[in-house]
mmCIF file of C-alpha atoms in Angstrom:
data_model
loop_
_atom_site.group_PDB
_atom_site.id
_atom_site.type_symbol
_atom_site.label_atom_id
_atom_site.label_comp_id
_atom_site.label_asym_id
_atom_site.label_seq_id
_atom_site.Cartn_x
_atom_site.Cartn_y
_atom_site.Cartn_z
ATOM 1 C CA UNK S 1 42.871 -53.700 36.916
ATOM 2 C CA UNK S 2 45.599 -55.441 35.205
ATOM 3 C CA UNK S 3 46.797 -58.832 35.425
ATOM 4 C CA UNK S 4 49.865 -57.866 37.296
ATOM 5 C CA UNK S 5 48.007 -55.899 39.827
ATOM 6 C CA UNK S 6 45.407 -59.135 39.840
ATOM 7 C CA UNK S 7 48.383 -60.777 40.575
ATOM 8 C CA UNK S 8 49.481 -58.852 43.441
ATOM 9 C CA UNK S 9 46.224 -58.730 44.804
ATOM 10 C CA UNK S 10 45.661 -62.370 45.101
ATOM 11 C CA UNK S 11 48.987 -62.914 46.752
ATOM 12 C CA UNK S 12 48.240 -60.096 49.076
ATOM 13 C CA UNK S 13 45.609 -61.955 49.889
ATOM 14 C CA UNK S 14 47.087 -65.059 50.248
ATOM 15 C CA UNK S 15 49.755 -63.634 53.064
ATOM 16 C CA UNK S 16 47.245 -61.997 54.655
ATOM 17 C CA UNK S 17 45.122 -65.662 54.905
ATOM 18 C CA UNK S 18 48.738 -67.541 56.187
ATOM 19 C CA UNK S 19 49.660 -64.747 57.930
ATOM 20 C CA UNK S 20 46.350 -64.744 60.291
ATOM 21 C CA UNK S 21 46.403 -68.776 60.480
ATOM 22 C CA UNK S 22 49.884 -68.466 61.740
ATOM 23 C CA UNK S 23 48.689 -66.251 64.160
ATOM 24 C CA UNK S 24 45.822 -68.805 65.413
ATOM 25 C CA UNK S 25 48.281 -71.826 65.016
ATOM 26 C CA UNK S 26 50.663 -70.308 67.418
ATOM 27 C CA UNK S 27 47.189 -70.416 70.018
ATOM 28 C CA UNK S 28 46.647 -73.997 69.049
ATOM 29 C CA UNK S 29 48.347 -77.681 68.682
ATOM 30 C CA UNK S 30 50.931 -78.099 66.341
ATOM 31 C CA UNK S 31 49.200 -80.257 64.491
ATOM 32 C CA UNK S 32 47.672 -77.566 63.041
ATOM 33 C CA UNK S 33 50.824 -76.452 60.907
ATOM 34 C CA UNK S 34 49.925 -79.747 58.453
ATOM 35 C CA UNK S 35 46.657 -77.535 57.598
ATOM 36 C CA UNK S 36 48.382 -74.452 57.241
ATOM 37 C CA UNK S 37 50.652 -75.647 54.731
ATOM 38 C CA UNK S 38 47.821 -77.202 53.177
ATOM 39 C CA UNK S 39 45.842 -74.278 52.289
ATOM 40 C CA UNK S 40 48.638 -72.187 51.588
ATOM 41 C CA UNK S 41 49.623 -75.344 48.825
ATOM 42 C CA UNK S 42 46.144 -74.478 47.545
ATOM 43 C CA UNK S 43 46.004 -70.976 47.331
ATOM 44 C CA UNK S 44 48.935 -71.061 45.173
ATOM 45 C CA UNK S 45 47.669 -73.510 42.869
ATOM 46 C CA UNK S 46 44.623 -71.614 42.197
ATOM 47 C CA UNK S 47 46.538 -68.535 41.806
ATOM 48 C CA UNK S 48 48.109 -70.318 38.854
ATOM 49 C CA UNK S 49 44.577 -71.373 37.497
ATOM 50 C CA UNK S 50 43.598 -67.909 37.494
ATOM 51 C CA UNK S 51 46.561 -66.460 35.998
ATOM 52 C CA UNK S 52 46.441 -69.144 33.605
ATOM 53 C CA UNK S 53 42.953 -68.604 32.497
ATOM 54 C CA UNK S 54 43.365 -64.423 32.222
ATOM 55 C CA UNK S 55 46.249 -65.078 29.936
ATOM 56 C CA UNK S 56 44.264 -67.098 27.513
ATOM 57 C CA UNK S 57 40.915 -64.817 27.613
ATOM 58 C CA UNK S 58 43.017 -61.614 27.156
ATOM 59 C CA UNK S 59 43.107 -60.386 23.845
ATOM 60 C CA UNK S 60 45.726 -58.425 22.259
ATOM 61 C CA UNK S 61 44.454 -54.775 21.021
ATOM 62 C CA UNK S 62 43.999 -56.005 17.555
ATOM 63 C CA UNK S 63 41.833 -59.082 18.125
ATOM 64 C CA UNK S 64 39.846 -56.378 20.748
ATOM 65 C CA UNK S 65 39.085 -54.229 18.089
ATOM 66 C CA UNK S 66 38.471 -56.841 15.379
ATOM 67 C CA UNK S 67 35.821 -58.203 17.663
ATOM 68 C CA UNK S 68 34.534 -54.966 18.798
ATOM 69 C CA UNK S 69 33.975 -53.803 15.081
ATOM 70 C CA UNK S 70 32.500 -56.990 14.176
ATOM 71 C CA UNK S 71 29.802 -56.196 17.152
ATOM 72 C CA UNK S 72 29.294 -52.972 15.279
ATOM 73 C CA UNK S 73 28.400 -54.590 11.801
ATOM 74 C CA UNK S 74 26.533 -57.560 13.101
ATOM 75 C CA UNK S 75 24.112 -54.958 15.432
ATOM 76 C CA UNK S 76 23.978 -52.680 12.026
ATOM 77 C CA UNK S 77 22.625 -55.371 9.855
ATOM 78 C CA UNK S 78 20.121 -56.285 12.247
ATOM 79 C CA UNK S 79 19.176 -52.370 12.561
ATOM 80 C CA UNK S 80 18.608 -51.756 8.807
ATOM 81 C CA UNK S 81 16.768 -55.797 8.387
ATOM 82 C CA UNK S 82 14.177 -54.323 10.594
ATOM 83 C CA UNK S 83 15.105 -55.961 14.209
ATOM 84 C CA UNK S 84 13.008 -54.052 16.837
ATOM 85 C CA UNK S 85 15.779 -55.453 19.403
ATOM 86 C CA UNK S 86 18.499 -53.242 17.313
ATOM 87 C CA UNK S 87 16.552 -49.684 16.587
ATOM 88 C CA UNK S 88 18.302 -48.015 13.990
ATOM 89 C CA UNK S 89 18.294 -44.580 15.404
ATOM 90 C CA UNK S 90 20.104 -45.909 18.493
ATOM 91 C CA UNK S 91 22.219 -48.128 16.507
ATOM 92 C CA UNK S 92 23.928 -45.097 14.236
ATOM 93 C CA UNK S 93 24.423 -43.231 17.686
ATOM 94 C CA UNK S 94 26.279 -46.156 19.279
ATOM 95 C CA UNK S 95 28.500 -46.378 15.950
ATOM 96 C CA UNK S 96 29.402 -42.864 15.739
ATOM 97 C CA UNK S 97 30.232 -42.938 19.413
ATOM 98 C CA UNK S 98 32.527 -46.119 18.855
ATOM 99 C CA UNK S 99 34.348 -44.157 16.336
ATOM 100 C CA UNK S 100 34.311 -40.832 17.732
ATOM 101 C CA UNK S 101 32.582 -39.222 14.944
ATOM 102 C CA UNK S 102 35.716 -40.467 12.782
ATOM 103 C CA UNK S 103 34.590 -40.462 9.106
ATOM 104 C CA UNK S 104 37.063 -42.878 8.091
ATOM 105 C CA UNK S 105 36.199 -45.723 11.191
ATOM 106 C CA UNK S 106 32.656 -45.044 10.026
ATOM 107 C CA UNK S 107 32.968 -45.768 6.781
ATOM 108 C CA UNK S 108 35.404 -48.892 6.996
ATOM 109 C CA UNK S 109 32.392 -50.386 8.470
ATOM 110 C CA UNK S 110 29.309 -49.640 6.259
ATOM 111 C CA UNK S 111 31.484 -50.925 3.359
ATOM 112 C CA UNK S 112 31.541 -54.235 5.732
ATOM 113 C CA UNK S 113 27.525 -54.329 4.623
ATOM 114 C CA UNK S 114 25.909 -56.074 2.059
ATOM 115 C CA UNK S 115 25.762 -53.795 -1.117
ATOM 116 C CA UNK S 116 21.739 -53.464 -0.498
ATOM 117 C CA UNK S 117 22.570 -52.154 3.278
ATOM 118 C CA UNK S 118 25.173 -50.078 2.238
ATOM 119 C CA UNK S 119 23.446 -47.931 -0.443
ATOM 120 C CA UNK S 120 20.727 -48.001 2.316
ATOM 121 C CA UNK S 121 22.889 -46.567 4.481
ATOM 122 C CA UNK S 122 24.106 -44.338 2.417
ATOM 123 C CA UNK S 123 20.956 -42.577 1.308
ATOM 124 C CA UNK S 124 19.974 -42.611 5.029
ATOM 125 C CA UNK S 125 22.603 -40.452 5.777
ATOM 126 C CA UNK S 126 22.391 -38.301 2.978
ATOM 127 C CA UNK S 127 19.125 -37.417 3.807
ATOM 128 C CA UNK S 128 18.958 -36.525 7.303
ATOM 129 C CA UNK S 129 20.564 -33.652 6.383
ATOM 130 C CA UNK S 130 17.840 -32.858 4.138
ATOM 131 C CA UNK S 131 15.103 -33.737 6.706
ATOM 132 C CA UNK S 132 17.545 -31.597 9.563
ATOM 133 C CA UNK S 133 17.131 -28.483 7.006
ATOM 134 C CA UNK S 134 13.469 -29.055 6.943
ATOM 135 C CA UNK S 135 12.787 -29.667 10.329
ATOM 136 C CA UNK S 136 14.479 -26.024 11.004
ATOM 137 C CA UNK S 137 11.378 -24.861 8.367
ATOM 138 C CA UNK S 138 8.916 -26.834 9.671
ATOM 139 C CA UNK S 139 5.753 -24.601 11.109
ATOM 140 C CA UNK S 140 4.893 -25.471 14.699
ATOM 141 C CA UNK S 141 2.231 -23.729 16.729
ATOM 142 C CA UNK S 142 1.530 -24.793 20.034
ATOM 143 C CA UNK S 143 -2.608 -24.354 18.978
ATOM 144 C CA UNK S 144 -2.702 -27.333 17.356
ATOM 145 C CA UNK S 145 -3.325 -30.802 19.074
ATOM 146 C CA UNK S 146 0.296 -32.545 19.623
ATOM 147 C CA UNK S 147 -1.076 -35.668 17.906
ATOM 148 C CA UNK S 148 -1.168 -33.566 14.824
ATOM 149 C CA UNK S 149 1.741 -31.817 15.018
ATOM 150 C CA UNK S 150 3.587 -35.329 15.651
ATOM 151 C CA UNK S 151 1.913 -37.413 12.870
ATOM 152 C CA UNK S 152 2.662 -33.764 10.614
ATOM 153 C CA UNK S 153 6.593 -34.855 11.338
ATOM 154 C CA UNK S 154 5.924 -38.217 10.747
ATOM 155 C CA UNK S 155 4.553 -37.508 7.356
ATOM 156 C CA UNK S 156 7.526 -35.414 6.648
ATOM 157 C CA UNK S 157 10.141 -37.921 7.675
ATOM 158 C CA UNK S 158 8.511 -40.513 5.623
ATOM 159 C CA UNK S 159 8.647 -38.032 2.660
ATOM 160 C CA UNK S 160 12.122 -37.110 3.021
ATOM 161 C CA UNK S 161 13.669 -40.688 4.053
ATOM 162 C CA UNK S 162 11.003 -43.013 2.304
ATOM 163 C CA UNK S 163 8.302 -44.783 4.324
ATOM 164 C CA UNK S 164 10.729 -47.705 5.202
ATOM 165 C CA UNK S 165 14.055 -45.986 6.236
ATOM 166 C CA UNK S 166 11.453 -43.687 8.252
ATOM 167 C CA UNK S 167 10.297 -46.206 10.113
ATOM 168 C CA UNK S 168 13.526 -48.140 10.964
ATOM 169 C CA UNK S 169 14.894 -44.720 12.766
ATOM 170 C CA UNK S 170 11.559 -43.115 14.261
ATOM 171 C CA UNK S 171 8.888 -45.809 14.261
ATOM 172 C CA UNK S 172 9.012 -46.865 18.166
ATOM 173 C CA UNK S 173 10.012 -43.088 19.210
ATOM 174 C CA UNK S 174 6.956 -42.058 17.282
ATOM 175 C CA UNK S 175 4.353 -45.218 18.543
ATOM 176 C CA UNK S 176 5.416 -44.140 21.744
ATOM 177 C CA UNK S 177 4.775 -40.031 21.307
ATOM 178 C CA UNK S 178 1.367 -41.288 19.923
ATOM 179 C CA UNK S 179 0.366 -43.711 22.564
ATOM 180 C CA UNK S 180 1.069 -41.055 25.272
ATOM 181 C CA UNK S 181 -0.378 -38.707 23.428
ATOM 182 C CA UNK S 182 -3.870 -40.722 23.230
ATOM 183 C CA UNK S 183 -3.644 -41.938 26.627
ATOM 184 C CA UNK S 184 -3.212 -38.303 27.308
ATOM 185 C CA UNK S 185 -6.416 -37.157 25.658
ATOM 186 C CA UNK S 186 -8.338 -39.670 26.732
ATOM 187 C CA UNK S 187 -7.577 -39.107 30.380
ATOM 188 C CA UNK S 188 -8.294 -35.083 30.017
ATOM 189 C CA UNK S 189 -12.275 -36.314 27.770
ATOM 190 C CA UNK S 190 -14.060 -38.610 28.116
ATOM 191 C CA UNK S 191 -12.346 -41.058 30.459
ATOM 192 C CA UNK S 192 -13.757 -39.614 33.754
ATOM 193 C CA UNK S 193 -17.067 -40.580 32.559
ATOM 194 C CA UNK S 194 -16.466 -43.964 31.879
ATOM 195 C CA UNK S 195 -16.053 -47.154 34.595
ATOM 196 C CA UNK S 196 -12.698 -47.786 36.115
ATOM 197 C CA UNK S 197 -12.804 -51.022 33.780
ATOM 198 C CA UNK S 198 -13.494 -49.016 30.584
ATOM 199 C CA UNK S 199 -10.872 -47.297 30.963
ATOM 200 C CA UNK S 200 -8.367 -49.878 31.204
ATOM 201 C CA UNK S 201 -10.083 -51.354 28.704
ATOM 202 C CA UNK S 202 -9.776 -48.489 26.479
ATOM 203 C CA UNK S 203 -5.415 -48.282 27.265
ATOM 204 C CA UNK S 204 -5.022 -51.586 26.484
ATOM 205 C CA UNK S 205 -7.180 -50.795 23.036
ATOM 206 C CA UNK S 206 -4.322 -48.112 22.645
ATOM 207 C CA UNK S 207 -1.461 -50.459 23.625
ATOM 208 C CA UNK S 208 -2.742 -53.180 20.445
ATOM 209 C CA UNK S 209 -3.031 -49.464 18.282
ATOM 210 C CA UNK S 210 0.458 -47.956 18.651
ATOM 211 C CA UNK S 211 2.389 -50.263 20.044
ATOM 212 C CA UNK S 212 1.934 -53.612 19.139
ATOM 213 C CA UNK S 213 4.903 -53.894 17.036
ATOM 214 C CA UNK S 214 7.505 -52.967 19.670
ATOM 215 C CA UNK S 215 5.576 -54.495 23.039
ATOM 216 C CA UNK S 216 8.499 -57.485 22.944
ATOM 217 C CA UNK S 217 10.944 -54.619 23.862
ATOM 218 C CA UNK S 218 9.210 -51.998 25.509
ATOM 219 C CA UNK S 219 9.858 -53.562 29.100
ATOM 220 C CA UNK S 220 8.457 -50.165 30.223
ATOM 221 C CA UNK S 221 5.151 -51.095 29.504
ATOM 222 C CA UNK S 222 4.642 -54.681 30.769
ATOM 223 C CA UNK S 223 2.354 -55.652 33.544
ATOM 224 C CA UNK S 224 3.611 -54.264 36.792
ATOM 225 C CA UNK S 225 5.911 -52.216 35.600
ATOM 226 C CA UNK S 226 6.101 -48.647 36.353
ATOM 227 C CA UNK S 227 4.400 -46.752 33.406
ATOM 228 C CA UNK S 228 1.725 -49.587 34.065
ATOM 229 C CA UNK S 229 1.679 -48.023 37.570
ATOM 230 C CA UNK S 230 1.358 -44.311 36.443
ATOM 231 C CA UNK S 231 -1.314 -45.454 34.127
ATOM 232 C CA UNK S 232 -3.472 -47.128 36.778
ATOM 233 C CA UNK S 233 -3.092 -44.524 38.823
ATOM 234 C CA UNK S 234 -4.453 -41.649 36.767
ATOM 235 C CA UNK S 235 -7.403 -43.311 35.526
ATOM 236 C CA UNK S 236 -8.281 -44.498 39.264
ATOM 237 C CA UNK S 237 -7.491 -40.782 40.206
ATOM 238 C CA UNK S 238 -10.336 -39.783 38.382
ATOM 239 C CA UNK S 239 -12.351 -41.231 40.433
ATOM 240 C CA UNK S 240 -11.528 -39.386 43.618
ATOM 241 C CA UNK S 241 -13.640 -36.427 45.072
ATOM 242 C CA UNK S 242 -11.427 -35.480 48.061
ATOM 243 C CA UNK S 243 -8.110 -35.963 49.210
ATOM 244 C CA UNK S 244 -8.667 -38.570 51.401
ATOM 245 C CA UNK S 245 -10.025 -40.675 48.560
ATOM 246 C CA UNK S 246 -6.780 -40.032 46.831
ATOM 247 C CA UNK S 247 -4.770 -41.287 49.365
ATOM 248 C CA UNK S 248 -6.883 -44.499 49.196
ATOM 249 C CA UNK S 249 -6.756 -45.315 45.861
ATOM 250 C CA UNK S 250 -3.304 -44.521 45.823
ATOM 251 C CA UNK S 251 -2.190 -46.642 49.055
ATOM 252 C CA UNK S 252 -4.406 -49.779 47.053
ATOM 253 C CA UNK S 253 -2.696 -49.171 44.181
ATOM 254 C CA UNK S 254 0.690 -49.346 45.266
ATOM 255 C CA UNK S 255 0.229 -51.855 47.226
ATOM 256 C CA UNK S 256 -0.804 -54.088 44.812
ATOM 257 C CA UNK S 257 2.346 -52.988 42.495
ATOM 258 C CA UNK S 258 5.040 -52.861 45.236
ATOM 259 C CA UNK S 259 3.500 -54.167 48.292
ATOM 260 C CA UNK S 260 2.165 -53.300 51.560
ATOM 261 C CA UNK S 261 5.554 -52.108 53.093
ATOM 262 C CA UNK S 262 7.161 -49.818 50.236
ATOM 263 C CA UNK S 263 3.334 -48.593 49.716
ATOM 264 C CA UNK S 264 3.048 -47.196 52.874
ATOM 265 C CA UNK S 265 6.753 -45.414 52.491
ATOM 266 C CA UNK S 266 5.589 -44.060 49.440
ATOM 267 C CA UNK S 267 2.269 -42.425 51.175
ATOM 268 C CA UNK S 268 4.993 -40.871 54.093
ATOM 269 C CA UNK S 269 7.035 -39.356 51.342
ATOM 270 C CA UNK S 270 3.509 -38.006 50.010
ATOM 271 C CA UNK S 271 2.747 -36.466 53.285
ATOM 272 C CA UNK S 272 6.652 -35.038 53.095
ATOM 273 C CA UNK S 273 6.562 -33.748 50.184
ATOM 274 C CA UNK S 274 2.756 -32.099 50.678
ATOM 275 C CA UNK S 275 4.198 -30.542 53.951
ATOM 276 C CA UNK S 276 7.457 -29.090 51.622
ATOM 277 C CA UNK S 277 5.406 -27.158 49.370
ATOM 278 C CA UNK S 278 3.282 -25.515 51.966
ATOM 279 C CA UNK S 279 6.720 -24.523 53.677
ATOM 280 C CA UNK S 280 8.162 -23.496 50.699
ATOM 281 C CA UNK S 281 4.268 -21.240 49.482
ATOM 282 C CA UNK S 282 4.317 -19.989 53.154
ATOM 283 C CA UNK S 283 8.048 -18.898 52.295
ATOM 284 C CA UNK S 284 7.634 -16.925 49.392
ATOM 285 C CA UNK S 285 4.510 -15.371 50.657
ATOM 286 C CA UNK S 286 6.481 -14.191 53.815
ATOM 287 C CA UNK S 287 9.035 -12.846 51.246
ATOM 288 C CA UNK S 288 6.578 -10.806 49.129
ATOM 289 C CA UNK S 289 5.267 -9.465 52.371
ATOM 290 C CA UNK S 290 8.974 -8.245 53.889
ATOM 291 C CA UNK S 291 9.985 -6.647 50.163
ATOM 292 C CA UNK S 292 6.231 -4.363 50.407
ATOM 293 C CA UNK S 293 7.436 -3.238 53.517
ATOM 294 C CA UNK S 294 10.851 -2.032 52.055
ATOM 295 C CA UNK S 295 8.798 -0.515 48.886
ATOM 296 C CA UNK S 296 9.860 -3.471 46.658
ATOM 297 C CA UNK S 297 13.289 -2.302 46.956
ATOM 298 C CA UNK S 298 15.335 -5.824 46.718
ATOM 299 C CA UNK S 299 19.070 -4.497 47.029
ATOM 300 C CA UNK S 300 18.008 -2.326 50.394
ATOM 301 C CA UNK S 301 20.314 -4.171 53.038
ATOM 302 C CA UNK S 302 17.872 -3.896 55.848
ATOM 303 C CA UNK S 303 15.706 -5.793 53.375
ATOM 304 C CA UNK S 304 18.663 -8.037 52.690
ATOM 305 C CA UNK S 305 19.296 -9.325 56.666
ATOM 306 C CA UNK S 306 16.114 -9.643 56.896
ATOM 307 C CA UNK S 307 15.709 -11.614 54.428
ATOM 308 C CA UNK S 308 18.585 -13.958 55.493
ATOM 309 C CA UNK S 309 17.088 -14.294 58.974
ATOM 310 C CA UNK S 310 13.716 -15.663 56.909
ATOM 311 C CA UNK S 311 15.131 -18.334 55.118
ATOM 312 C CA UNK S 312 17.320 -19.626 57.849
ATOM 313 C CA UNK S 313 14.078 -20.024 59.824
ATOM 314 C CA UNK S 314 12.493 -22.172 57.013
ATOM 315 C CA UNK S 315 15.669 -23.901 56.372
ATOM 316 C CA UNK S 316 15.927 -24.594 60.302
ATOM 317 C CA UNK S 317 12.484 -26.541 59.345
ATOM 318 C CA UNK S 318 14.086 -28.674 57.149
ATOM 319 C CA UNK S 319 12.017 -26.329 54.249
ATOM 320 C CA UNK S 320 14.156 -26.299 50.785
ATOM 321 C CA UNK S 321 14.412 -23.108 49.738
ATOM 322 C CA UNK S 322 15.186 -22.247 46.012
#
């Protein structure tokens, strides 16, 4: 909105507020005309504030985009010095997006860097090309463990970019890869045979192994947060025999994360969703069973209305059908 249409706004507003005392001061003493001019006195005087104080926080275009670019090189230094709060990776993408992939606006700003950060930067983007051609070479078979395979890419990135610059663009996407990845395994071995307590003990164990150095900004995994949630709840799955018992431990659960109230909405949209997919299993079965009769024949129009008529009886049962 601009300041002019601020403007008209606020004394729209302002007729509309005299306006409907006028009306209510015609119903009452005349008296009442003193506070009417009052507050309409007022509301012009902060009208003038506010205009006032937009003029002198508005910023020409130039100052706008001197600031805006100075945002750019101050988060870029802190990316390449190694600030977790300013990943590198993330950083380059914001940058190319500010300058819409505009070589020049690009490099008017790395040459704002110190001469360390800019040959830095340089060689950084020299090669990711390098690494992007042998990525495209890179074997992958879906045999071997993903741990592997992702500490095999990490070992390539280090090679291509040095261990340092490596780390600065992939280090939290790759402590993350590898903490899901162990929680992963462990939840699919050995962690069914182990107390509910071992187990957590055991994540935690994983949290101080791969992500220690990025914990201050992962707000994903912090104590009642919602991976924390997931977490508890597949290592307490485990533990279930019947689904009954998952129910439980997933009601206690919940409730303990989100409370009592949102726990129990959770367990109806369970039961929903439960009810969905048997619709939707009955559906298809009912579907295979109607194109057998028609000798699997799926463009024979008897076949066809028929086959309308079936899924507007699941869909009258609130069933979605895909």
């Amino acid at each position: 909105m601009t300041i002019r249409q601020q403007k008209n706004l606020i004394l729209w507003l302002i007729m509309l507020s005299v306006g409907g005392l006028s009306y209510f001061s015609w119903q009452t003493p005349s008296a009442n005309h003193a506070v009417i001019e009052q507050l309409s006195q007022q509301a012009a005087q902060n009208l003038s504030k506010q205009s006032s104080t937009q003029q002198i926080s508005t910023h020409t275009d130039e100052q706008r985009f001197a600031i805006e670019q100075q945002q750019q090189i101050k988060h870029l230094q802190l990316a390449l010095s190694g600030d977790i709060h300013y990943p590198l990776k993330q950083q380059l993408s914001l940058l190319t997006a500010y300058c819409h992939h505009d070589t020049n606006c690009i490099e008017a700003i790395r040459e704002q860097l110190n001469p360390e950060q800019q040959q830095q930067l340089r060689h950084i983007w020299q090669q990711q090309t390098l690494l992007e051609q042998r990525l495209a070479n890179f074997p992958q078979s879906t045999n071997t463990d993903f741990a592997q395979r992702l500490a095999a890419i990490s070992t390539l990135r280090q090679d291509v970019l040095g261990k340092e610059n490596a780390k600065l663009l992939y280090g939290q996407e790759e402590a993350i890869l590898a903490y899901q990845a162990a929680v992963d395994s462990f939840i699919k071995t050995n962690a069914r045979s182990l107390t509910l307590q071992a187990r957590q003990q055991q994540l935690a164990q994983f949290k101080k192994d791969y992500l220690a150095d990025y914990l201050p900004v992962l707000s994903e995994y912090r104590p009642q947060s919602y991976n924390r949630y997931l977490e508890d709840l597949a290592i307490a799955e485990l533990d279930a025999k019947t689904t009954e018992q998952v129910s439980a431990l997933r009601l206690k659960i919940r409730t303990a994360y989100f409370g009592s109230q949102q726990a129990e909405q959770m367990a109806q949209q369970d039961t929903w969703q439960q009810q969905q997919q048997q619709r939707m299993a009955q559906y298809q079965q009912a579907k295979q069973q109607l194109l057998a009769q028609y000798a699997n024949n799926p463009n024979d129009s008897q076949y066809l209305a028929q086959l309308q008529q079936l899924r507007q009886h699941f869909v009258s049962q609130s069933s979605p059908l895909l």
